[in-house]
Structure formats: structure tokens, C-alpha cells
Coordinates of C-alpha atoms (C1' of nucleotides) in Angstrom, one line a residue:
Chain X
M1052 CA -27.3 -18.8 3.4
K1053 CA -26.5 -19.5 -0.2
R1054 CA -28.8 -21.9 -2.0
T1055 CA -27.3 -24.9 -3.7
L1056 CA -27.9 -25.4 -7.4
E1057 CA -30.1 -28.3 -6.5
Q1058 CA -32.3 -26.1 -4.3
L1059 CA -32.5 -23.5 -7.0
C1060 CA -33.6 -26.2 -9.4
T1061 CA -36.4 -27.5 -7.3
D1062 CA -37.3 -23.9 -6.4
I1063 CA -38.4 -23.3 -10.0
G1064 CA -40.1 -26.7 -10.3
L1065 CA -37.5 -28.7 -12.1
R1066 CA -37.4 -32.4 -11.4
M1067 CA -34.4 -33.7 -9.6
T1068 CA -33.1 -36.6 -11.6
R1069 CA -30.0 -38.7 -11.0
Q1070 CA -28.4 -37.1 -14.1
R1071 CA -29.1 -33.6 -13.0
R1072 CA -27.7 -34.3 -9.6
T1073 CA -24.6 -35.6 -11.2
I1074 CA -24.3 -32.6 -13.5
I1075 CA -24.8 -30.3 -10.7
Q1076 CA -22.1 -32.0 -8.7
A1077 CA -19.7 -31.6 -11.6
I1078 CA -20.5 -27.9 -11.8
E1079 CA -20.3 -27.2 -8.1
N1080 CA -17.0 -28.9 -7.9
A1081 CA -15.6 -27.0 -10.8
S1082 CA -13.2 -24.2 -10.1
D1083 CA -12.9 -23.3 -13.7
H1084 CA -15.3 -22.5 -16.5
P1085 CA -16.1 -25.9 -18.1
D1086 CA -17.8 -26.4 -21.4
A1087 CA -20.4 -29.0 -22.1
W1088 CA -17.9 -31.6 -23.1
S1089 CA -15.8 -31.2 -19.9
I1090 CA -18.9 -31.4 -17.8
Y1091 CA -19.9 -34.5 -19.7
L1092 CA -16.5 -36.1 -18.9
R1093 CA -16.6 -35.1 -15.3
A1094 CA -20.2 -36.2 -14.8
G1095 CA -19.3 -39.4 -16.6
K1096 CA -16.9 -40.4 -13.9
A1097 CA -19.7 -40.5 -11.4
D1098 CA -22.3 -41.8 -13.9
P1099 CA -20.9 -43.4 -17.0
Q1100 CA -24.4 -43.8 -18.4
I1101 CA -24.9 -40.1 -18.8
C1102 CA -25.6 -38.8 -22.3
L1103 CA -24.0 -35.8 -23.9
S1104 CA -27.3 -34.4 -25.1
T1105 CA -28.6 -34.6 -21.6
V1106 CA -25.7 -32.5 -20.5
Y1107 CA -26.4 -30.0 -23.2
R1108 CA -30.1 -29.9 -22.5
T1109 CA -29.6 -29.5 -18.8
L1110 CA -27.0 -26.8 -19.2
R1111 CA -29.3 -24.9 -21.5
I1112 CA -32.3 -25.3 -19.1
F1113 CA -30.2 -24.0 -16.2
Q1114 CA -28.9 -21.1 -18.2
N1115 CA -32.4 -20.1 -19.3
A1116 CA -33.5 -20.4 -15.8
G1117 CA -30.8 -18.0 -14.7
I1118 CA -29.2 -20.6 -12.5
L1119 CA -26.0 -20.8 -14.5
A1120 CA -24.1 -18.2 -16.4
G1121 CA -22.9 -18.9 -19.9
H1122 CA -19.8 -17.3 -21.4
R1123 CA -18.1 -17.4 -24.7
F1124 CA -14.4 -16.8 -24.7
K1125 CA -12.3 -16.6 -27.8
D1126 CA -12.4 -20.3 -28.4
G1127 CA -16.1 -20.0 -29.1
L1128 CA -17.3 -22.7 -26.8
H1129 CA -20.2 -22.3 -24.5
R1130 CA -18.7 -22.2 -21.1
F1131 CA -20.5 -22.2 -17.8
E1132 CA -20.1 -21.2 -14.3
R1133 CA -22.2 -21.1 -11.1
D1134 CA -22.7 -17.5 -10.5
S1135 CA -25.6 -16.3 -12.7
D1136 CA -25.2 -12.6 -12.0
E1137 CA -22.7 -11.3 -14.4
R1138 CA -20.8 -9.2 -11.9
H1139 CA -17.2 -10.1 -12.2
G1140 CA -14.5 -9.9 -14.8
H1141 CA -12.1 -12.5 -16.1
L1142 CA -8.4 -11.9 -16.3
I1143 CA -7.0 -14.2 -19.0
D1144 CA -3.4 -15.2 -19.1
R1145 CA -2.6 -15.1 -22.8
T1146 CA 0.4 -17.4 -22.4
T1147 CA -1.4 -20.2 -20.6
G1148 CA -5.1 -19.6 -21.0
K1149 CA -5.5 -19.5 -17.3
I1150 CA -8.5 -17.5 -16.1
I1151 CA -8.6 -15.5 -12.9
E1152 CA -11.9 -14.0 -11.7
F1153 CA -12.0 -10.6 -10.1
R1154 CA -14.4 -8.0 -9.1
D1155 CA -13.9 -4.3 -8.8
R1156 CA -16.6 -1.9 -7.6
E1157 CA -14.9 1.1 -9.0
I1158 CA -15.0 -0.3 -12.5
E1159 CA -18.6 -1.3 -12.1
R1160 CA -19.4 2.2 -11.0
L1161 CA -17.7 3.6 -14.1
Q1162 CA -19.6 1.1 -16.3
S1163 CA -22.9 2.2 -14.9
A1164 CA -21.9 5.8 -15.6
I1165 CA -21.0 5.1 -19.1
A1166 CA -24.3 3.2 -19.7
E1167 CA -26.2 6.1 -18.3
H1168 CA -24.3 8.6 -20.4
H1169 CA -25.6 6.7 -23.4
G1170 CA -29.1 6.6 -22.1
Y1171 CA -29.0 3.1 -20.7
R1172 CA -29.2 1.2 -17.5
L1173 CA -26.5 -1.4 -16.9
V1174 CA -27.9 -4.8 -16.3
G1175 CA -24.8 -6.9 -16.6
Y1176 CA -21.3 -6.9 -18.1
R1177 CA -18.6 -9.0 -19.5
L1178 CA -15.1 -7.9 -18.9
E1179 CA -12.1 -9.9 -20.1
L1180 CA -8.6 -8.6 -19.5
I1181 CA -6.1 -10.2 -21.8
A1182 CA -2.7 -10.1 -20.1
T1183 CA 0.8 -11.5 -20.0
P1184 CA 2.7 -12.3 -16.8
L1185 CA 4.8 -9.4 -15.6
T1186 CA 8.5 -9.9 -16.1
L1187 CA 10.7 -9.6 -13.0
K1188 CA 12.0 -6.3 -14.3
E1189 CA 8.5 -4.9 -14.7
T1190 CA 7.5 -6.1 -11.3
A1191 CA 10.5 -4.4 -9.8
K1192 CA 9.9 -1.2 -11.7
G1193 CA 6.4 -1.0 -10.3
R1194 CA 3.3 0.5 -11.8
E1195 CA 3.3 2.4 -15.0
D1196 CA -0.2 2.6 -16.3
R1197 CA -0.5 1.5 -19.8
V1198 CA -2.7 -0.5 -22.1
G1199 CA -0.8 -2.3 -24.7
Chain A
M359 CA -1.9 8.8 -42.0
K360 CA -3.9 5.7 -41.4
R361 CA -3.2 2.8 -43.6
T362 CA -6.0 1.2 -45.6
L363 CA -6.8 -2.4 -45.2
E364 CA -5.5 -3.0 -48.7
Q365 CA -2.2 -1.4 -47.8
L366 CA -1.9 -3.5 -44.7
C367 CA -2.5 -6.6 -46.8
T368 CA 0.1 -5.9 -49.3
D369 CA 2.4 -4.8 -46.5
I370 CA 2.5 -8.3 -45.3
G371 CA 2.8 -9.9 -48.7
L372 CA -0.8 -10.9 -49.4
R373 CA -1.8 -10.9 -53.0
M374 CA -4.5 -8.4 -53.8
T375 CA -7.2 -10.3 -55.6
R376 CA -10.6 -9.0 -56.9
Q377 CA -12.3 -11.0 -54.1
R378 CA -10.1 -9.5 -51.4
R379 CA -10.7 -6.0 -52.6
T380 CA -14.4 -6.7 -52.5
I381 CA -14.3 -8.1 -49.0
I382 CA -12.2 -5.2 -47.8
Q383 CA -14.6 -2.8 -49.3
A384 CA -17.5 -4.5 -47.4
I385 CA -15.5 -4.2 -44.2
E386 CA -14.4 -0.6 -44.6
N387 CA -17.9 0.5 -45.4
A388 CA -19.3 -1.3 -42.4
S389 CA -20.2 0.7 -39.3
D390 CA -21.3 -2.3 -37.4
H391 CA -19.7 -5.7 -36.5
P392 CA -20.6 -8.0 -39.3
D393 CA -20.2 -11.7 -39.3
A394 CA -19.0 -13.8 -42.2
W395 CA -22.4 -14.2 -43.7
S396 CA -23.2 -10.5 -43.6
I397 CA -19.9 -9.8 -45.3
Y398 CA -20.6 -12.4 -47.8
L399 CA -23.9 -10.8 -48.6
R400 CA -22.5 -7.3 -48.8
A401 CA -19.6 -8.4 -50.9
G402 CA -22.0 -10.3 -53.0
K403 CA -23.6 -7.1 -54.2
A404 CA -20.4 -5.9 -55.7
D405 CA -19.3 -9.3 -56.9
P406 CA -22.1 -12.0 -57.0
Q407 CA -19.5 -14.6 -57.9
I408 CA -17.8 -14.4 -54.5
C409 CA -17.8 -17.6 -52.5
L410 CA -18.6 -18.0 -48.8
S411 CA -15.6 -20.1 -48.1
T412 CA -13.4 -17.4 -49.7
V413 CA -15.0 -14.9 -47.3
Y414 CA -14.3 -17.2 -44.3
R415 CA -10.7 -17.9 -45.5
T416 CA -10.0 -14.2 -46.1
L417 CA -11.4 -13.1 -42.7
R418 CA -9.4 -15.7 -40.9
I419 CA -6.2 -14.7 -42.7
F420 CA -6.8 -11.1 -41.9
Q421 CA -7.5 -11.9 -38.3
N422 CA -4.4 -14.0 -37.9
A423 CA -2.4 -11.2 -39.5
G424 CA -3.8 -8.8 -36.9
I425 CA -5.5 -6.7 -39.6
L426 CA -8.9 -7.4 -38.3
A427 CA -10.3 -7.9 -34.9
G428 CA -12.6 -10.8 -34.2
H429 CA -15.3 -10.8 -31.5
R430 CA -17.7 -13.2 -30.1
F431 CA -20.8 -11.8 -28.6
K432 CA -23.5 -13.9 -27.0
D433 CA -24.9 -15.1 -30.3
G434 CA -21.6 -17.0 -30.7
L435 CA -20.9 -15.8 -34.3
H436 CA -17.5 -14.7 -35.3
R437 CA -17.9 -11.0 -35.8
F438 CA -15.3 -8.7 -37.2
E439 CA -14.3 -5.1 -37.2
R440 CA -11.6 -3.0 -38.6
D441 CA -9.7 -1.9 -35.5
S442 CA -7.4 -4.6 -34.6
D443 CA -6.3 -3.1 -31.3
E444 CA -8.8 -4.1 -28.6
R445 CA -9.1 -0.7 -27.1
H446 CA -12.7 -0.1 -26.8
G447 CA -15.8 -1.4 -25.2
H448 CA -19.2 -2.4 -26.6
L449 CA -22.4 -1.2 -25.1
I450 CA -25.1 -3.7 -26.1
D451 CA -28.7 -2.8 -26.1
R452 CA -30.3 -5.9 -24.7
T453 CA -33.7 -5.0 -26.2
T454 CA -32.6 -4.4 -29.8
G455 CA -29.1 -5.9 -30.0
K456 CA -27.8 -2.5 -31.1
I457 CA -24.1 -2.1 -30.3
I458 CA -22.5 1.2 -29.4
E459 CA -18.7 1.5 -29.2
F460 CA -17.1 3.6 -26.5
R461 CA -13.7 4.2 -25.0
D462 CA -13.0 5.3 -21.5
R463 CA -9.5 6.0 -20.3
E464 CA -10.4 5.8 -16.6
I465 CA -11.6 2.3 -17.0
E466 CA -8.5 1.3 -18.9
R467 CA -6.4 2.7 -16.1
L468 CA -8.2 0.6 -13.6
Q469 CA -7.9 -2.4 -15.8
S470 CA -4.2 -2.0 -15.9
A471 CA -4.1 -1.7 -12.2
I472 CA -6.1 -4.8 -11.7
A473 CA -3.9 -6.8 -14.1
E474 CA -0.8 -5.6 -12.3
H475 CA -2.3 -6.4 -9.0
H476 CA -2.5 -10.0 -10.1
G477 CA 1.0 -10.0 -11.6
Y478 CA 0.2 -9.3 -15.2
R479 CA 0.6 -6.7 -17.8
L480 CA -2.6 -5.8 -19.7
V481 CA -2.3 -6.2 -23.4
G482 CA -5.9 -5.9 -24.5
Y483 CA -9.4 -6.2 -23.2
R484 CA -12.9 -7.0 -24.1
L485 CA -15.6 -5.1 -22.3
E486 CA -19.3 -5.5 -23.0
L487 CA -21.9 -3.7 -21.1
I488 CA -25.3 -5.2 -21.3
A489 CA -27.9 -2.6 -20.8
T490 CA -31.5 -1.6 -21.3
P491 CA -32.7 1.8 -22.4
L492 CA -33.4 4.2 -19.5
T493 CA -37.1 4.9 -19.0
L494 CA -38.2 8.5 -19.1
K495 CA -38.6 8.4 -15.4
E496 CA -35.0 7.2 -14.9
T497 CA -33.7 9.7 -17.4
A498 CA -35.4 12.6 -15.6
K499 CA -34.2 11.3 -12.3
G500 CA -30.6 11.1 -13.5
R501 CA -28.4 14.1 -13.9
E502 CA -27.9 16.2 -16.9
D503 CA -26.8 13.2 -19.0
R504 CA -27.4 13.5 -22.7
V505 CA -28.6 10.5 -24.6
G506 CA -25.9 9.5 -27.1
Chain T
dG87 C1' 6.1 -19.9 -64.6
dT88 C1' 5.1 -20.6 -59.9
dA89 C1' 3.2 -20.0 -55.8
dC90 C1' -0.7 -18.2 -53.9
dT91 C1' -6.1 -18.0 -54.2
dT92 C1' -10.5 -19.4 -55.5
dG93 C1' -14.7 -22.3 -56.0
dC94 C1' -16.9 -26.2 -54.9
dA95 C1' -18.3 -29.7 -52.3
dA96 C1' -17.5 -32.4 -48.5
dA97 C1' -16.3 -32.9 -43.9
dG98 C1' -15.9 -31.2 -39.0
dC99 C1' -17.2 -29.5 -34.8
dC100 C1' -20.3 -28.1 -31.5
dT101 C1' -25.1 -27.9 -30.4
dT102 C1' -30.0 -28.9 -30.9
dT103 C1' -34.0 -31.8 -31.8
dG104 C1' -37.5 -35.7 -32.8
dC105 C1' -39.0 -39.6 -31.0
dT106 C1' -39.4 -43.5 -27.9
dT107 C1' -38.6 -45.2 -23.4
dT108 C1' -37.8 -44.3 -18.7
dT109 C1' -38.3 -41.9 -14.3
dC110 C1' -40.0 -38.6 -11.0
dA111 C1' -43.5 -36.6 -8.0
Chain P
dT1188 C1' -50.4 -42.3 -13.6
dG1189 C1' -49.4 -38.2 -16.1
dA1190 C1' -45.9 -35.1 -17.2
dA1191 C1' -41.1 -34.2 -17.4
dA1192 C1' -36.6 -36.0 -18.6
dA1193 C1' -33.2 -39.2 -20.7
dG1194 C1' -31.2 -41.7 -24.4
dC1195 C1' -30.2 -42.2 -29.0
dA1196 C1' -29.5 -41.0 -33.4
dA1197 C1' -30.1 -37.8 -36.8
dA1198 C1' -30.2 -33.2 -38.3
dG1199 C1' -28.6 -28.2 -38.0
dG1200 C1' -25.7 -24.2 -38.1
dC1201 C1' -21.4 -22.2 -38.6
dT1202 C1' -16.7 -22.9 -40.1
dT1203 C1' -12.8 -25.3 -42.1
dT1204 C1' -10.5 -28.1 -45.6
dG1205 C1' -9.0 -31.0 -49.8
dC1206 C1' -8.4 -30.6 -54.3
dA1207 C1' -8.6 -29.1 -59.1
dA1208 C1' -8.7 -24.9 -61.7
dG1209 C1' -7.6 -20.0 -61.9
dT1210 C1' -4.7 -15.8 -61.2
dA1211 C1' -1.4 -12.3 -59.3
dC1212 C1' 3.2 -11.1 -59.4

DNA sequence: GTACTTGCAAAGCCTTTGCTTTTCA
DNA sequence: TGAAAAGCAAAGGCTTTGCAAGTAC
């Protein structure tokens, strides 16, 4: 069964403090990709004492330990999410900023092939699809492959 | 025939100053994805007077105008490149940081399909493959792939 | 001539760090 | 109790901005 963040932490010898538990809670409860400030705010509800630099430090430690994955979308903020293996893409709604996660094996297969073609072995990827909602008309018309 | 950056600028009513010409030169000559500081250094060789904030301002204006494409790789810096249509991926050598551009229609086709599956129309994408060089053994094992 | 641009310096924003105090194991 | 972590404030790195002076059109 899947290990909790807390388990992963102690696994690698990190001390489990009140603050870390709070931060972990905030992350496990998140369904989005929060940045340090959001996590600070969310954690602050459970523990108003918590300090922003603790949040930053903790996130960085988790990221270096491979427990958390860090992203940078266009806004430039460090954003975090639970899965540390970079094995999914993000579909970004350009009109609202909403982010949908997806995974597609076929794309991953092609990616590996491309990397190999260039003499590399794929170890991770970042895929962001920037998209706008389909209009009713487009939806009705059905698929017409295009980029742009 | 393809328009030069300078033409694109005047097209949209931007004044063509010495500094802008210098910055444009630096960008057109670049084969990589320079950040503001690199562009400042390169432009500085042609015009030592040029000011970093002018570089920043100019890049931002160009980006907003859709003349330049901005990226954020893991280092978090704003990086720029000429093509403003986001129609290619970046293969990133994790060991050296080297960036190789590529384009693959099949992946793009899949991307469109995924977007549509979620009710969206793809308007652009960002694809970064993080990879490590193949070892000799792996290369031999693999098929007749050439190293690009 | 006038509106747009630059240079400069200062401020801003996000993030990291030094140091002392606190806490965990 | 010793080492790791937190809190706080200050510094750091990259980027933006206000304003006076300069320049393209």
C-alpha cells in the first residue's frame, strides 16, 4: 500500500515535528498544485504559529529528498505536488488557469523513442497542454486534429 | 518569406531604437534559450551602454506582443527564443543542461486528442524531456538509432 | 514637437540563509 | 543530551517600476 508522506519522511531519517506534520497535511489535502505561500496559508489554519521560512525549508527538503515534485508553470512560482515521479502531464485551461492532470502511455512511449533517437534515456518529463474549452460547435463537429 | 524580428516590431508600431536593434541581434544570433542576463551580456558586446532594465523591458514587450516565446525551465529563469509559436519540445540533458529542440507530429496529434477528450482545444504546448545520455551498452542494445 | 524609450536607482517579489532558541529521538 | 529543526529577521537573486532625460517619427 502507498506510503504516506509522513512515512516517507521518517524513512529517510527526517524528524517528525509538529510543523512538518501540519505542512504534510496541507499537501496531502491539496487537490491542486499549491505554492509555498498557499501551503503557508493552509498550514496556518491548523497552526497559526507556523513560519513561512519553515514552509520554504520544508518544501525544499522534501523536494530534494524526492518526496515532493516541484513545478514551474508560467507564473514562475515554485509549485508542489505529492507525486514525485514526473509521469503525468498537465492540461492548462488558458481561460481560467484550471489545471487537469492526465497520463497517457502512448505519449510516454513516443517520448522515450524521441529521447533514444537523440542518444538519451528518458528519466522524466514535463508536459503542459495549453488549451481553451471547446465551443459547442466544435464539440458537435467532433475531432479534427490540429495544433493551434 | 519569414519576417525578421525588426520587421515584426515595426509592424506593430514599436519604435526601432539602437538598443532594440542590438537586443534583436543578440536574439537572432542565439541558437540557445538565453535569459535576460545573457542577452544583456551579448548585447553589451555590441553596445556597452545598454542597460539591464532596457533588456528586461524590451523582452517583456516582445513577449507580450507575441514576437518572442518565453520559457521557464527548472532553474526558474525567464528564457526566451525567437519562435513564438509553441510547437516544439525541449530535450534536456540532465547531466549537462544542454537543450535540444525537436518536433514530433505524432505526439502533437496525441496531445490534441487528449485535450479534446477533456473538452478542450489545444492551442499550444510545452514539452520537456529530461534525459541522461545513453551508455554505450544501452546504445548497442538499442536499435539502429543514430545519435543526433 | 510629442509620445515613446532609455538609464538609473529604488523598490518588489519570491526565496534562501545566519543565528539563536526550541524540540525531537 | 546532542543533533536537527523552527523562528525571526536580514539578505539574495531576479524582475519591475518611477521619474527625469533622451530620441524616433
